[in-house]
Short mmCIF file of N, CA and C and ligand atoms in Angstrom, two decimals:
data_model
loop_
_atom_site.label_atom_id
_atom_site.label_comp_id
_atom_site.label_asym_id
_atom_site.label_seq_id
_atom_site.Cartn_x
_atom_site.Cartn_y
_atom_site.Cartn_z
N UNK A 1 -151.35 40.69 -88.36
CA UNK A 1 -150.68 40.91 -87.06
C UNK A 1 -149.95 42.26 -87.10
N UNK A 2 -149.92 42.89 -86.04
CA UNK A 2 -149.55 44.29 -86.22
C UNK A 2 -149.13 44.59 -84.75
N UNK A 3 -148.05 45.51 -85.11
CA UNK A 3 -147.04 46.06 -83.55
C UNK A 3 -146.71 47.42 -83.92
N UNK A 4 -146.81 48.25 -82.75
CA UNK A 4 -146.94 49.63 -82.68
C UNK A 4 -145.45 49.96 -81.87
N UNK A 5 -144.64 50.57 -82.81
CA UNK A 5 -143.67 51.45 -81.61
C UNK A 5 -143.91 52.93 -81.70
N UNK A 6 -143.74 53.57 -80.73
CA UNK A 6 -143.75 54.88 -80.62
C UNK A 6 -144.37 55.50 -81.88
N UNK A 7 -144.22 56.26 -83.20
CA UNK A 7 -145.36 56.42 -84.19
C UNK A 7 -145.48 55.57 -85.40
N UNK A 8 -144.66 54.59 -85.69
CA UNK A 8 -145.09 53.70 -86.77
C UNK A 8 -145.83 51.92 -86.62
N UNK A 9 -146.37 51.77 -87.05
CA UNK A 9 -146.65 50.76 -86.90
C UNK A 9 -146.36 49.38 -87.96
N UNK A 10 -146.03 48.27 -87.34
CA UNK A 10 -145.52 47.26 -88.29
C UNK A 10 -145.78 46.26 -88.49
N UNK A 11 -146.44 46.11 -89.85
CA UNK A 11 -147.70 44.80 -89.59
C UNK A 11 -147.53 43.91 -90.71
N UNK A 12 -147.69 42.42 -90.97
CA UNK A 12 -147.22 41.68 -90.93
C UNK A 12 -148.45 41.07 -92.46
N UNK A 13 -148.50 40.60 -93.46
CA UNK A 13 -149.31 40.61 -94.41
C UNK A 13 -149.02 39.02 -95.25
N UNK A 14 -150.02 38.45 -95.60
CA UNK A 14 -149.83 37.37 -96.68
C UNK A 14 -149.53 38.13 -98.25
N UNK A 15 -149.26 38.29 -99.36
CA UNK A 15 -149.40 38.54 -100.22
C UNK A 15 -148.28 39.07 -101.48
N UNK A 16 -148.66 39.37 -102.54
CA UNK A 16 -147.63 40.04 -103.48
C UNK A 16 -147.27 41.44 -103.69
N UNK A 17 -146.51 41.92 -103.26
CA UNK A 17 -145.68 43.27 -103.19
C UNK A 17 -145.84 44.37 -104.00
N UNK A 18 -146.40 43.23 -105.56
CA UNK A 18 -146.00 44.63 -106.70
C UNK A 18 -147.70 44.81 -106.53
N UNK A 19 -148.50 44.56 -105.66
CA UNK A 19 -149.54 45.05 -105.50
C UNK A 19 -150.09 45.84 -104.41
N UNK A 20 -148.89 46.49 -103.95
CA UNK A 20 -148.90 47.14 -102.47
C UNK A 20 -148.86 48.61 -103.17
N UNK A 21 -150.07 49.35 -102.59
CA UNK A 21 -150.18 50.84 -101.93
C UNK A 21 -149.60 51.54 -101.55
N UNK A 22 -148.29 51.74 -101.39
CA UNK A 22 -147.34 52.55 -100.62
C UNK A 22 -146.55 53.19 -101.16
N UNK A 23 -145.61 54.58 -100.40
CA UNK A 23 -145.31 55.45 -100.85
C UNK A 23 -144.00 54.86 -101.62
N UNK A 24 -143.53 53.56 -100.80
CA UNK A 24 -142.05 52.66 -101.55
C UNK A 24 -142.44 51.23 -101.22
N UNK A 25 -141.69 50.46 -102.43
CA UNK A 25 -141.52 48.81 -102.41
C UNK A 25 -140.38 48.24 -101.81
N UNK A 26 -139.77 47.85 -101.36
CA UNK A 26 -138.38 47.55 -101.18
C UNK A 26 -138.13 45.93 -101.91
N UNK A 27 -137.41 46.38 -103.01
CA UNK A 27 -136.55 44.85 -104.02
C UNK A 27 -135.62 44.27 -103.44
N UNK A 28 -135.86 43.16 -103.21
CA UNK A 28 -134.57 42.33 -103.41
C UNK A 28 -133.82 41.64 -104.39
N UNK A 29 -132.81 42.85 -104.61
CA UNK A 29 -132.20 43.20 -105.66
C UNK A 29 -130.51 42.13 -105.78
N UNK A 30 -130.29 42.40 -106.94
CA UNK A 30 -128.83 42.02 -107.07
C UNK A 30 -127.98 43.06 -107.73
N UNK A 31 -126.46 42.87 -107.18
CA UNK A 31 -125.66 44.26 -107.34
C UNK A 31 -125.77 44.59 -108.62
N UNK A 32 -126.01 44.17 -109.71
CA UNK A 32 -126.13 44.38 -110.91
C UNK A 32 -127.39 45.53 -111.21
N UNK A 33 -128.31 45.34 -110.59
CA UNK A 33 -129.43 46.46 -110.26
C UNK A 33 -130.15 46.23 -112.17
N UNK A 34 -129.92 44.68 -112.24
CA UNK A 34 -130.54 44.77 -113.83
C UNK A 34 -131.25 43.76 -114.09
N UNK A 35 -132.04 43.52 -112.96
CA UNK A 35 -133.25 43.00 -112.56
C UNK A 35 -132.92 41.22 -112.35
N UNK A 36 -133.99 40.35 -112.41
CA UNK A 36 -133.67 38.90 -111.57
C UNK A 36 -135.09 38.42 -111.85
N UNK A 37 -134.76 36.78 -111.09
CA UNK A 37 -135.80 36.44 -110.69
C UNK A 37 -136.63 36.62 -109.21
N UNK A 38 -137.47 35.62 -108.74
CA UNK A 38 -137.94 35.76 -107.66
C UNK A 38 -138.62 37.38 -107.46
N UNK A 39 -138.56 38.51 -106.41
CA UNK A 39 -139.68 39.29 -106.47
C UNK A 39 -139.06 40.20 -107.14
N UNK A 40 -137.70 40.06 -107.69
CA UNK A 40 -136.98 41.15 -108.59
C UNK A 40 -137.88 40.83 -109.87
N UNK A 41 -137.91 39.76 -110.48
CA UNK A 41 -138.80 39.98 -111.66
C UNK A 41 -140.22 40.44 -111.86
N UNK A 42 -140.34 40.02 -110.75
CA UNK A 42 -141.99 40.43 -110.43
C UNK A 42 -142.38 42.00 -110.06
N UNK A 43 -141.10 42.68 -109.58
CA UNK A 43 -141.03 44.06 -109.42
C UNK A 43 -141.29 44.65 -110.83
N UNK A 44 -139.92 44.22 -111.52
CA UNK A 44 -139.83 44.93 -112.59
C UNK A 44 -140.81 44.67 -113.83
N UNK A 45 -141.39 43.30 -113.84
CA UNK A 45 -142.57 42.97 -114.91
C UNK A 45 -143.52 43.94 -114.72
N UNK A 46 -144.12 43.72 -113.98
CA UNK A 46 -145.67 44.41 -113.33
C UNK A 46 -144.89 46.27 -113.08
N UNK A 47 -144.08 46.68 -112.85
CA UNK A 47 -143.26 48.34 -112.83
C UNK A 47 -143.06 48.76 -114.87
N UNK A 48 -142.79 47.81 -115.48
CA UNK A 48 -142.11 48.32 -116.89
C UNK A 48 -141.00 48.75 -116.70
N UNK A 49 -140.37 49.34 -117.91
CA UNK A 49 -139.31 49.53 -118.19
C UNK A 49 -138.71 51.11 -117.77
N UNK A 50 -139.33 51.91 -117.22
CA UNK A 50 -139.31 52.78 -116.34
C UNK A 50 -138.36 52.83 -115.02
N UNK A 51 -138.33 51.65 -114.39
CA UNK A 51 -137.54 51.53 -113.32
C UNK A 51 -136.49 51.00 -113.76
N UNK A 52 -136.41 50.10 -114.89
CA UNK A 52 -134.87 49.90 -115.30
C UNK A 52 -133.82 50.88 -115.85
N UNK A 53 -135.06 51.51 -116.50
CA UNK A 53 -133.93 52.81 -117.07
C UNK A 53 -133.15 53.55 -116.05
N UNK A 54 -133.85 53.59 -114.63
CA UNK A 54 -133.37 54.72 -113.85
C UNK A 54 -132.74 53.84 -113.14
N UNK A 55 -132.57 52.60 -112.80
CA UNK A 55 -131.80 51.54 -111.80
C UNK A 55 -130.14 51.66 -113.77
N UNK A 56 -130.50 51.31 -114.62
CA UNK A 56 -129.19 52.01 -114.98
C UNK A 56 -128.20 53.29 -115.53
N UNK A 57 -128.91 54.26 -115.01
CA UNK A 57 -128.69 55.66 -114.52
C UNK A 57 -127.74 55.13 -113.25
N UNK A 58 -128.48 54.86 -112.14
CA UNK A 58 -127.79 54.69 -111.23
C UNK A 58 -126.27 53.88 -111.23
N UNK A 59 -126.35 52.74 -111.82
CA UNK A 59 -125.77 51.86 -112.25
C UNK A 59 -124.10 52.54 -112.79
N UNK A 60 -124.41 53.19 -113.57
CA UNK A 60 -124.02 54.29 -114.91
C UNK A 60 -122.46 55.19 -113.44
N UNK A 61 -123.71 55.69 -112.68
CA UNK A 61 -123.13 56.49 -111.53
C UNK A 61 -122.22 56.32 -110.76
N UNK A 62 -122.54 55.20 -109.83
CA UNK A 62 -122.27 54.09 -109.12
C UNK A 62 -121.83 52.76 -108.97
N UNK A 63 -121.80 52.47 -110.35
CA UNK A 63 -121.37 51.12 -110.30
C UNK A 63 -122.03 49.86 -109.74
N UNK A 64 -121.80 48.56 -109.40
CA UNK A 64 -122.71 48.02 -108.62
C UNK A 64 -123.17 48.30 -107.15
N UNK A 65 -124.50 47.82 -106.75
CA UNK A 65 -124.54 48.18 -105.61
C UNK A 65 -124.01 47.31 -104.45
N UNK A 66 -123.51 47.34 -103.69
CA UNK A 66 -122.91 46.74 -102.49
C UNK A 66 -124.34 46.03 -101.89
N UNK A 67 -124.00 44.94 -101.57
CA UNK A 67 -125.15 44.14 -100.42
C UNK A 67 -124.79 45.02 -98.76
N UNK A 68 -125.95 45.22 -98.73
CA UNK A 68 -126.00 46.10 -97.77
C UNK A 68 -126.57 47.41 -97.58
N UNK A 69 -126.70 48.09 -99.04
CA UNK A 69 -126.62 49.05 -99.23
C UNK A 69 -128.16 49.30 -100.17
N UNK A 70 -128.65 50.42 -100.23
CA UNK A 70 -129.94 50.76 -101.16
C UNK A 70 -129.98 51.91 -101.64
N UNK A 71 -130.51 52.01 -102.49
CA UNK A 71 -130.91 52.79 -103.98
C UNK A 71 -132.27 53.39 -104.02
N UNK A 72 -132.81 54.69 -104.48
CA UNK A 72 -134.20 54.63 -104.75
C UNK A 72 -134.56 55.32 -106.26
N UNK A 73 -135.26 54.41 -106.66
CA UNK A 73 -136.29 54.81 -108.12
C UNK A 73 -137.68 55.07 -108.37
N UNK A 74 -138.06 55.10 -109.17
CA UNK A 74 -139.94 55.82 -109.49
C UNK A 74 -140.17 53.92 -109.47
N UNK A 75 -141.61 54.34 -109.39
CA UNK A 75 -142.08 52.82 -108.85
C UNK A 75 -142.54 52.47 -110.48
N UNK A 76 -142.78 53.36 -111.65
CA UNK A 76 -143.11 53.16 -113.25
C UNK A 76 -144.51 52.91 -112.56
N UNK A 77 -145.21 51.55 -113.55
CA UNK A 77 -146.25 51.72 -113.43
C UNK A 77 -147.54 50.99 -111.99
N UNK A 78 -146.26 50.72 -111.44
CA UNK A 78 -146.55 49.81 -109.87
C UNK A 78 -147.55 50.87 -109.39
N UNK A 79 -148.58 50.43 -108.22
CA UNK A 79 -149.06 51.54 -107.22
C UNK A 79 -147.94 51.71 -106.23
N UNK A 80 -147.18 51.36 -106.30
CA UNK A 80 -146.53 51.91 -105.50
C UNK A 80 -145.43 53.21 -105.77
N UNK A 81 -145.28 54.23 -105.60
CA UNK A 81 -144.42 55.46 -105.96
C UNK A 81 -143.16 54.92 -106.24
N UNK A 82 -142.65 54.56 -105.51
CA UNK A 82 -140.74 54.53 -105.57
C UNK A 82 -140.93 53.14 -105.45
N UNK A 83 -139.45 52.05 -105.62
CA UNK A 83 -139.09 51.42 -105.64
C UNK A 83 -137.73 51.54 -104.39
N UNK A 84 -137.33 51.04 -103.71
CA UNK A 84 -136.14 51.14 -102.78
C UNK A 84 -135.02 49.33 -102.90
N UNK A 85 -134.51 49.63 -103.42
CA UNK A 85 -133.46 48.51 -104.10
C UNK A 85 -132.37 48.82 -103.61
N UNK A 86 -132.58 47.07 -102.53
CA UNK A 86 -131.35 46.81 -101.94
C UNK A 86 -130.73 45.70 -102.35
N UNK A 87 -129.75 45.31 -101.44
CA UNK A 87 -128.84 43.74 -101.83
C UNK A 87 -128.47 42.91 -100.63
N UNK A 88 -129.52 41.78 -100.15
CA UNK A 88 -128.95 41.11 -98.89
C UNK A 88 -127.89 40.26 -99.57
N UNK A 89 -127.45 39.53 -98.14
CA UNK A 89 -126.45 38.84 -98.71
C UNK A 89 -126.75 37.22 -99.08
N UNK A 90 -125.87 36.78 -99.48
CA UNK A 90 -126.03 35.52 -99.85
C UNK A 90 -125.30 34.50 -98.85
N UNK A 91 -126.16 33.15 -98.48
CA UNK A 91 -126.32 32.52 -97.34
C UNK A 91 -124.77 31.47 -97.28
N UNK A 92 -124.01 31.63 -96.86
CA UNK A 92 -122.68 30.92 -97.08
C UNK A 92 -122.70 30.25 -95.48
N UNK A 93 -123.66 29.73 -94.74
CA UNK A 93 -123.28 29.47 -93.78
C UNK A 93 -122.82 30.22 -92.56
N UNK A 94 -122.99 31.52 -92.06
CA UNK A 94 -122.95 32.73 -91.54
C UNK A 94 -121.94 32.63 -91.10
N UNK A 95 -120.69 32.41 -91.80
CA UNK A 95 -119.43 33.17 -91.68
C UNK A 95 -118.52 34.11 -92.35
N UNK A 96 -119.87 34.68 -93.48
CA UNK A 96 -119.44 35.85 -93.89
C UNK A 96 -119.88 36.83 -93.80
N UNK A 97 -120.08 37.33 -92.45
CA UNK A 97 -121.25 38.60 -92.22
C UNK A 97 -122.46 38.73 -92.49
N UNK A 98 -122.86 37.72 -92.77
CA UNK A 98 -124.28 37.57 -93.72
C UNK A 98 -125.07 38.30 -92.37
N UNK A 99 -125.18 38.13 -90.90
CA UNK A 99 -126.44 39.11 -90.99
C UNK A 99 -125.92 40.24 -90.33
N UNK A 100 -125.09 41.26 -90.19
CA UNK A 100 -124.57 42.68 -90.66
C UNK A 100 -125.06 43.21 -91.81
N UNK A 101 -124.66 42.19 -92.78
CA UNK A 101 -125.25 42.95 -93.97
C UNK A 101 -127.09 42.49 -94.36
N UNK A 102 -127.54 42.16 -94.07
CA UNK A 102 -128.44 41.92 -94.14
C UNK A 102 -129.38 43.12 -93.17
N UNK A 103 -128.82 43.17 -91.91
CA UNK A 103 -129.61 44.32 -90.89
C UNK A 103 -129.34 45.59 -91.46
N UNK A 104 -128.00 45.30 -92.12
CA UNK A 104 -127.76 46.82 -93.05
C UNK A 104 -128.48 47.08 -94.38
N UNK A 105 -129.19 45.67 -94.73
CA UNK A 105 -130.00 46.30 -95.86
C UNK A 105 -131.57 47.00 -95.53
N UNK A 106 -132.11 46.23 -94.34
CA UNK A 106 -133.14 46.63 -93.65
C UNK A 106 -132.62 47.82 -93.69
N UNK A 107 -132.26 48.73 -92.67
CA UNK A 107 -131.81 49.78 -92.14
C UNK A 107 -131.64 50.82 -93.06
N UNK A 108 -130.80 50.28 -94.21
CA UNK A 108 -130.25 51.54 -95.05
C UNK A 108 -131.69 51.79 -95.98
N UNK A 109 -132.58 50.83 -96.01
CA UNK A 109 -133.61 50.77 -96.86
C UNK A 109 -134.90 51.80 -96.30
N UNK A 110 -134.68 51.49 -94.74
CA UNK A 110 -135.35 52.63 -94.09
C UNK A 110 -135.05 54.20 -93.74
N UNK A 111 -133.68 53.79 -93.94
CA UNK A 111 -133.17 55.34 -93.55
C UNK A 111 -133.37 56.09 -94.83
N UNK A 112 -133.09 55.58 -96.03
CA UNK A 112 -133.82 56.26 -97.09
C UNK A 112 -135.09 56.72 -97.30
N UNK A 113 -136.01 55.81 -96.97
CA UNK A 113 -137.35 56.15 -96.72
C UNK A 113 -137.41 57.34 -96.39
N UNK A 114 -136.69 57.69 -94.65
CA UNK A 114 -137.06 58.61 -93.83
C UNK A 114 -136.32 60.02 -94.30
N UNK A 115 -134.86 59.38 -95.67
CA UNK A 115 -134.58 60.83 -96.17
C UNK A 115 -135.19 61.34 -97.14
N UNK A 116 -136.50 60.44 -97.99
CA UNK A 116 -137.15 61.06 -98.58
C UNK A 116 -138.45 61.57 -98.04
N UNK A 117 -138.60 61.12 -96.72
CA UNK A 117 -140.10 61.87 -96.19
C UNK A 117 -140.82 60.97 -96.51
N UNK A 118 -140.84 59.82 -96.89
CA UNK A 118 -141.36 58.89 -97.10
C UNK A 118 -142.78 58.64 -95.47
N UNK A 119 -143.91 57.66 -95.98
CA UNK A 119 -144.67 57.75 -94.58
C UNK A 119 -144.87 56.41 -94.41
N UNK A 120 -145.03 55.79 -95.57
CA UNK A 120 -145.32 54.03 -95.54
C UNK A 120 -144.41 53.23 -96.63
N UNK A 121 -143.47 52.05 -96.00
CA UNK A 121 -142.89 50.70 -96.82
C UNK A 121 -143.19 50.11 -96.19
N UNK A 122 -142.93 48.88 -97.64
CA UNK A 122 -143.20 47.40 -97.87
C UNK A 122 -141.97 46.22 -98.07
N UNK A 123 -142.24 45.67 -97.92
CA UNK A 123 -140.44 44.73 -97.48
C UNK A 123 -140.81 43.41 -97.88
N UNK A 124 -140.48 42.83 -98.79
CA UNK A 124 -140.56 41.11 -98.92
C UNK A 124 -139.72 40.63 -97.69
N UNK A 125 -139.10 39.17 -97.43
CA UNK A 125 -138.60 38.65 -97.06
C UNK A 125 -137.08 38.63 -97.65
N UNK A 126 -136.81 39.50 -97.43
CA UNK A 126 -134.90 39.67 -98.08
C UNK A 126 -134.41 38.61 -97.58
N UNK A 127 -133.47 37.72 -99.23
CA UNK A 127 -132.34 36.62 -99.09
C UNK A 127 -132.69 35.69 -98.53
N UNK A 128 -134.25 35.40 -98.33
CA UNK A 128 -134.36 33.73 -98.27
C UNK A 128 -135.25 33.36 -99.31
N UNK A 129 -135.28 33.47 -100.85
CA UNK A 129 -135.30 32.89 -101.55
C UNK A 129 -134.25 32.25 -102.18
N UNK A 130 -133.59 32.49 -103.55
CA UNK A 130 -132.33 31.73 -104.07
C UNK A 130 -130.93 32.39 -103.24
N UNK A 131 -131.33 33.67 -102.96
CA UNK A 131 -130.05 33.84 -101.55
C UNK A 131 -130.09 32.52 -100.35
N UNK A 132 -131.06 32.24 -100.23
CA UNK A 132 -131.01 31.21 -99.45
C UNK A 132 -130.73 31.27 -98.28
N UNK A 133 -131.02 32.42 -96.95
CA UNK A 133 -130.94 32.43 -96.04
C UNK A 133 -132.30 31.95 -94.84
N UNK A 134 -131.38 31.14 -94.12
CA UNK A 134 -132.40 30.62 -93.45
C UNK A 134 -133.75 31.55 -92.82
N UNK A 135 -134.86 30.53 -93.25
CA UNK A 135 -135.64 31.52 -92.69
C UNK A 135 -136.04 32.06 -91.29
N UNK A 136 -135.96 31.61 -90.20
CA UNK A 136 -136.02 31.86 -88.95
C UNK A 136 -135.47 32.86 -88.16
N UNK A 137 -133.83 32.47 -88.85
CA UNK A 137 -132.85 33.52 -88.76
C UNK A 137 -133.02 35.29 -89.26
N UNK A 138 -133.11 34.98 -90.80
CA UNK A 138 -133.63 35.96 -91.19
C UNK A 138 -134.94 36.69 -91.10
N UNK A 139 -135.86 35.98 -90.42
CA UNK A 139 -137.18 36.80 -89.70
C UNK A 139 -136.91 37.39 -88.72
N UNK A 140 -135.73 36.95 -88.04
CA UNK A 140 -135.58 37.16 -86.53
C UNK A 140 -134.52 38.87 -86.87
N UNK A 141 -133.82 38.41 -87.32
CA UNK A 141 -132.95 39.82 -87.78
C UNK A 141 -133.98 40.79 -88.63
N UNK A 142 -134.59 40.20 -89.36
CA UNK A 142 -135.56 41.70 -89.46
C UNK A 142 -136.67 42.41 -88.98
N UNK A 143 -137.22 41.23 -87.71
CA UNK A 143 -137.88 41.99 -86.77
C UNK A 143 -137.41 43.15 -85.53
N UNK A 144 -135.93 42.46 -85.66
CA UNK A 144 -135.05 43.14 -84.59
C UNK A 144 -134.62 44.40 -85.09
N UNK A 145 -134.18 44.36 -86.63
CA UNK A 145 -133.85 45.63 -87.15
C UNK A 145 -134.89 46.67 -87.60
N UNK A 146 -135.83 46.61 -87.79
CA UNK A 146 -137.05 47.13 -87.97
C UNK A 146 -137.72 48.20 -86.51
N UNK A 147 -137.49 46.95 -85.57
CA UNK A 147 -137.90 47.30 -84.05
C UNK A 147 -136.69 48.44 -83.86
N UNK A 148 -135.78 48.20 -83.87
CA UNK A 148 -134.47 49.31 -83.32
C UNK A 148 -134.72 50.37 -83.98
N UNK A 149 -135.16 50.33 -85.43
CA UNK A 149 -134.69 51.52 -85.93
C UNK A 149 -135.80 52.36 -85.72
N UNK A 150 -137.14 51.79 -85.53
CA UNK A 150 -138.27 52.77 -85.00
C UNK A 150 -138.40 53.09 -84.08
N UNK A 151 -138.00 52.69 -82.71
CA UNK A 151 -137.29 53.00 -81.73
C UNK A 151 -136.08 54.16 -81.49
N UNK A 152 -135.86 54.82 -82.76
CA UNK A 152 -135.43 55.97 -82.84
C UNK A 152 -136.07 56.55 -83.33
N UNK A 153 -135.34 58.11 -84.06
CA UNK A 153 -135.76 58.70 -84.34
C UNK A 153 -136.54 59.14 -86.39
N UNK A 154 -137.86 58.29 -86.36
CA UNK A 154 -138.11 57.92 -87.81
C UNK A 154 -139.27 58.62 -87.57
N UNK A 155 -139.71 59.05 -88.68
CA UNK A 155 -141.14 59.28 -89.40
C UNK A 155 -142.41 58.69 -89.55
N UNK A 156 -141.74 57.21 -89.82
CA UNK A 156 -142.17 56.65 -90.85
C UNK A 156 -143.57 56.47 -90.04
N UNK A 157 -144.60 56.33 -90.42
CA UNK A 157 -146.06 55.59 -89.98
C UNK A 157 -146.10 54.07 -90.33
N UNK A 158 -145.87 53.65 -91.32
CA UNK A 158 -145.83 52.20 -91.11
C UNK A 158 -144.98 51.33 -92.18
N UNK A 159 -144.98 50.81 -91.63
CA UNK A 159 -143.99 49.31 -92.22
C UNK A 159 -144.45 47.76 -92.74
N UNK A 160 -144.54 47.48 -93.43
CA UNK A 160 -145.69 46.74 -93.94
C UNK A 160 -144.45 45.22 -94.39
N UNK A 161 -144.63 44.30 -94.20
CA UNK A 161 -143.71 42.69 -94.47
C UNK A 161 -145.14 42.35 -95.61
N UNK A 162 -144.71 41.85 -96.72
CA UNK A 162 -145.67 41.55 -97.53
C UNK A 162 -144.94 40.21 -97.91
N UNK A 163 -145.58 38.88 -97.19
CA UNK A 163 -144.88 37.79 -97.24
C UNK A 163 -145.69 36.99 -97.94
N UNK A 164 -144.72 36.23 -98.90
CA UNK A 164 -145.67 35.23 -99.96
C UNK A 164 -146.01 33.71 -99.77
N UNK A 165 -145.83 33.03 -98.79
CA UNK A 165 -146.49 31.84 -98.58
C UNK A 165 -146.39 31.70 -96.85
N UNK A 166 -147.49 30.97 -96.43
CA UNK A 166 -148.02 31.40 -94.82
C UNK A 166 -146.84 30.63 -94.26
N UNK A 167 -145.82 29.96 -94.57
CA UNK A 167 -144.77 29.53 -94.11
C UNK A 167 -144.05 31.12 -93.25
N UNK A 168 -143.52 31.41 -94.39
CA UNK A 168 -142.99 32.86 -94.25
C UNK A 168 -143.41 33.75 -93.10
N UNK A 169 -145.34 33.90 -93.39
CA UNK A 169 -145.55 35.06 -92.74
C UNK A 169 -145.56 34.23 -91.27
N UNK A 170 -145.64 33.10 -91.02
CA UNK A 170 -145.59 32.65 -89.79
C UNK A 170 -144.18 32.69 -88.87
N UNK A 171 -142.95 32.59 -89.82
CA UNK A 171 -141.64 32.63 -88.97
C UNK A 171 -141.52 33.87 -88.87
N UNK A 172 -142.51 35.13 -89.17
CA UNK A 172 -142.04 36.47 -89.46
C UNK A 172 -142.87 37.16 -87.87
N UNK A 173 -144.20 35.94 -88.00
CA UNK A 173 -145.13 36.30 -86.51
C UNK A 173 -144.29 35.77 -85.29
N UNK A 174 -143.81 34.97 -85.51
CA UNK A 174 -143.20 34.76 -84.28
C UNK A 174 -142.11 35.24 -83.73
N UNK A 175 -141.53 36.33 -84.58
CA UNK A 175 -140.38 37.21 -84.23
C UNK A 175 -140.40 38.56 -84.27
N UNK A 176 -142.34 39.16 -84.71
CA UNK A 176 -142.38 39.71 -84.21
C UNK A 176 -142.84 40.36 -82.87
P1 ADP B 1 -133.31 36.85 -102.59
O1 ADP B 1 -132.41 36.74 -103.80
O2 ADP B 1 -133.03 38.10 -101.77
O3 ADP B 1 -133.36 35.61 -101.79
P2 ADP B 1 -135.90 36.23 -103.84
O4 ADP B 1 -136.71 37.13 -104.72
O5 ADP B 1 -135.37 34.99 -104.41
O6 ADP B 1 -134.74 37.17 -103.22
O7 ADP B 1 -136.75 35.86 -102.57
C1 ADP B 1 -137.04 36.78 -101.53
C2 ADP B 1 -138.43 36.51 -101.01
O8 ADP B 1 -139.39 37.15 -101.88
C3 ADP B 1 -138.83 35.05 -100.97
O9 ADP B 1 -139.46 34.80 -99.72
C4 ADP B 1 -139.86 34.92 -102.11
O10 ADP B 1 -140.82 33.93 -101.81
C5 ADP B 1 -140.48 36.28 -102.07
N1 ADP B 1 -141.25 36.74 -103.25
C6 ADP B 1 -141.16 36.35 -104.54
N2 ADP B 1 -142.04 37.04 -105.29
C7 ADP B 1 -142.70 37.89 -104.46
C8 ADP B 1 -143.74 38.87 -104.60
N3 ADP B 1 -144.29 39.14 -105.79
N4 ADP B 1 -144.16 39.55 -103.48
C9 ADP B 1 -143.61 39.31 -102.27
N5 ADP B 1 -142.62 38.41 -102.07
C10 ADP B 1 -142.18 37.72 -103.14
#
């Protein structure tokens, strides 16, 4: 399934991430930036030890990363170039900003993209695995944040949701 705004297009995929083509991956990361389970392990297994070194460089710099906020590294031995490591939030019942920060991880994840010249990302389903945010909700906020921000002024050519069980990619079709 696929939707066109003005020059990028954003299309909607069954599958696993660390096997995506693109110029960046986007992790769903934890502030620790020193890897996890769920598609954080699966980033960094299938990437090597390449992206950890430079996620603690960053680390080193910066300290943890804020949920909300994103990072970018070499993708090691992924096809994919870079890595873009963010931090949604964790699902407390949405009375702690959970989706602010969550549209802010979309967002900041893209605006990086577009400050590296970036032309194509890939996006799991941020914070509804052991973050545990509902999924409906969180499809719905990242179709919306995705839509707005290409709706300005971006680069990007396309945007790719690389969702891992047809549960997923289905609450992800219907919001977009
Ligand atoms: P979070 O801590 O942000 O909830 P998780 O990694 O636990 O992150 O889950 C986020 C989403 O990533 C879930 O929908 C999970 O099914 C999915 N996922 C896990 N492994 C992969 C993968 N290799 N490719 C794409 N998505 C994945």
């Amino acid at each position: 399934m696929e939707k066109q705004i003005k020059q990028t297009r954003i299309s909607l995929e069954l599958g696993d991430i660390t096997k995506c083509r693109v110029d960046a991956i986007v992790n769903a990361a934890n502030p620790s930036l020193m890897g996890g389970a769920g598609v954080d392990g699966a980033i960094h297994k299938a990437g090597g030890p390449a992206i950890l070194k430079e996620c603690k460089r960053i680390v080193a710099h910066i300290g943890r990363l804020t949920p909300g906020h994103a990072v970018i590294t070499n993708g090691g031995r992924l096809p994919a170039r870079h890595v873009i490591h963010t931090v949604g939030p964790v699902w407390h019942g949405g009375v702690q900003r959970e989706e602010l920060i969550l549209s802010s991880a979309y967002r900041e994840s893209l605006v990086l993209a577009d400050k590296m010249a970036l032309k194509t990302i890939a996006f799991p389903s941020i914070s509804t695995g052991a973050y545990g945010y509902p999924l409906d909700q969180a499809a719905e906020i990242a179709m919306r944040t995705v839509k707005e921000y290409i709706a300005g002024d971006s680069f990007l050519e396309q945007i790719i949701f690389i969702l891992f069980s047809q549960e997923i990619l289905e609450a992800y079709q219907k919001k977009l």
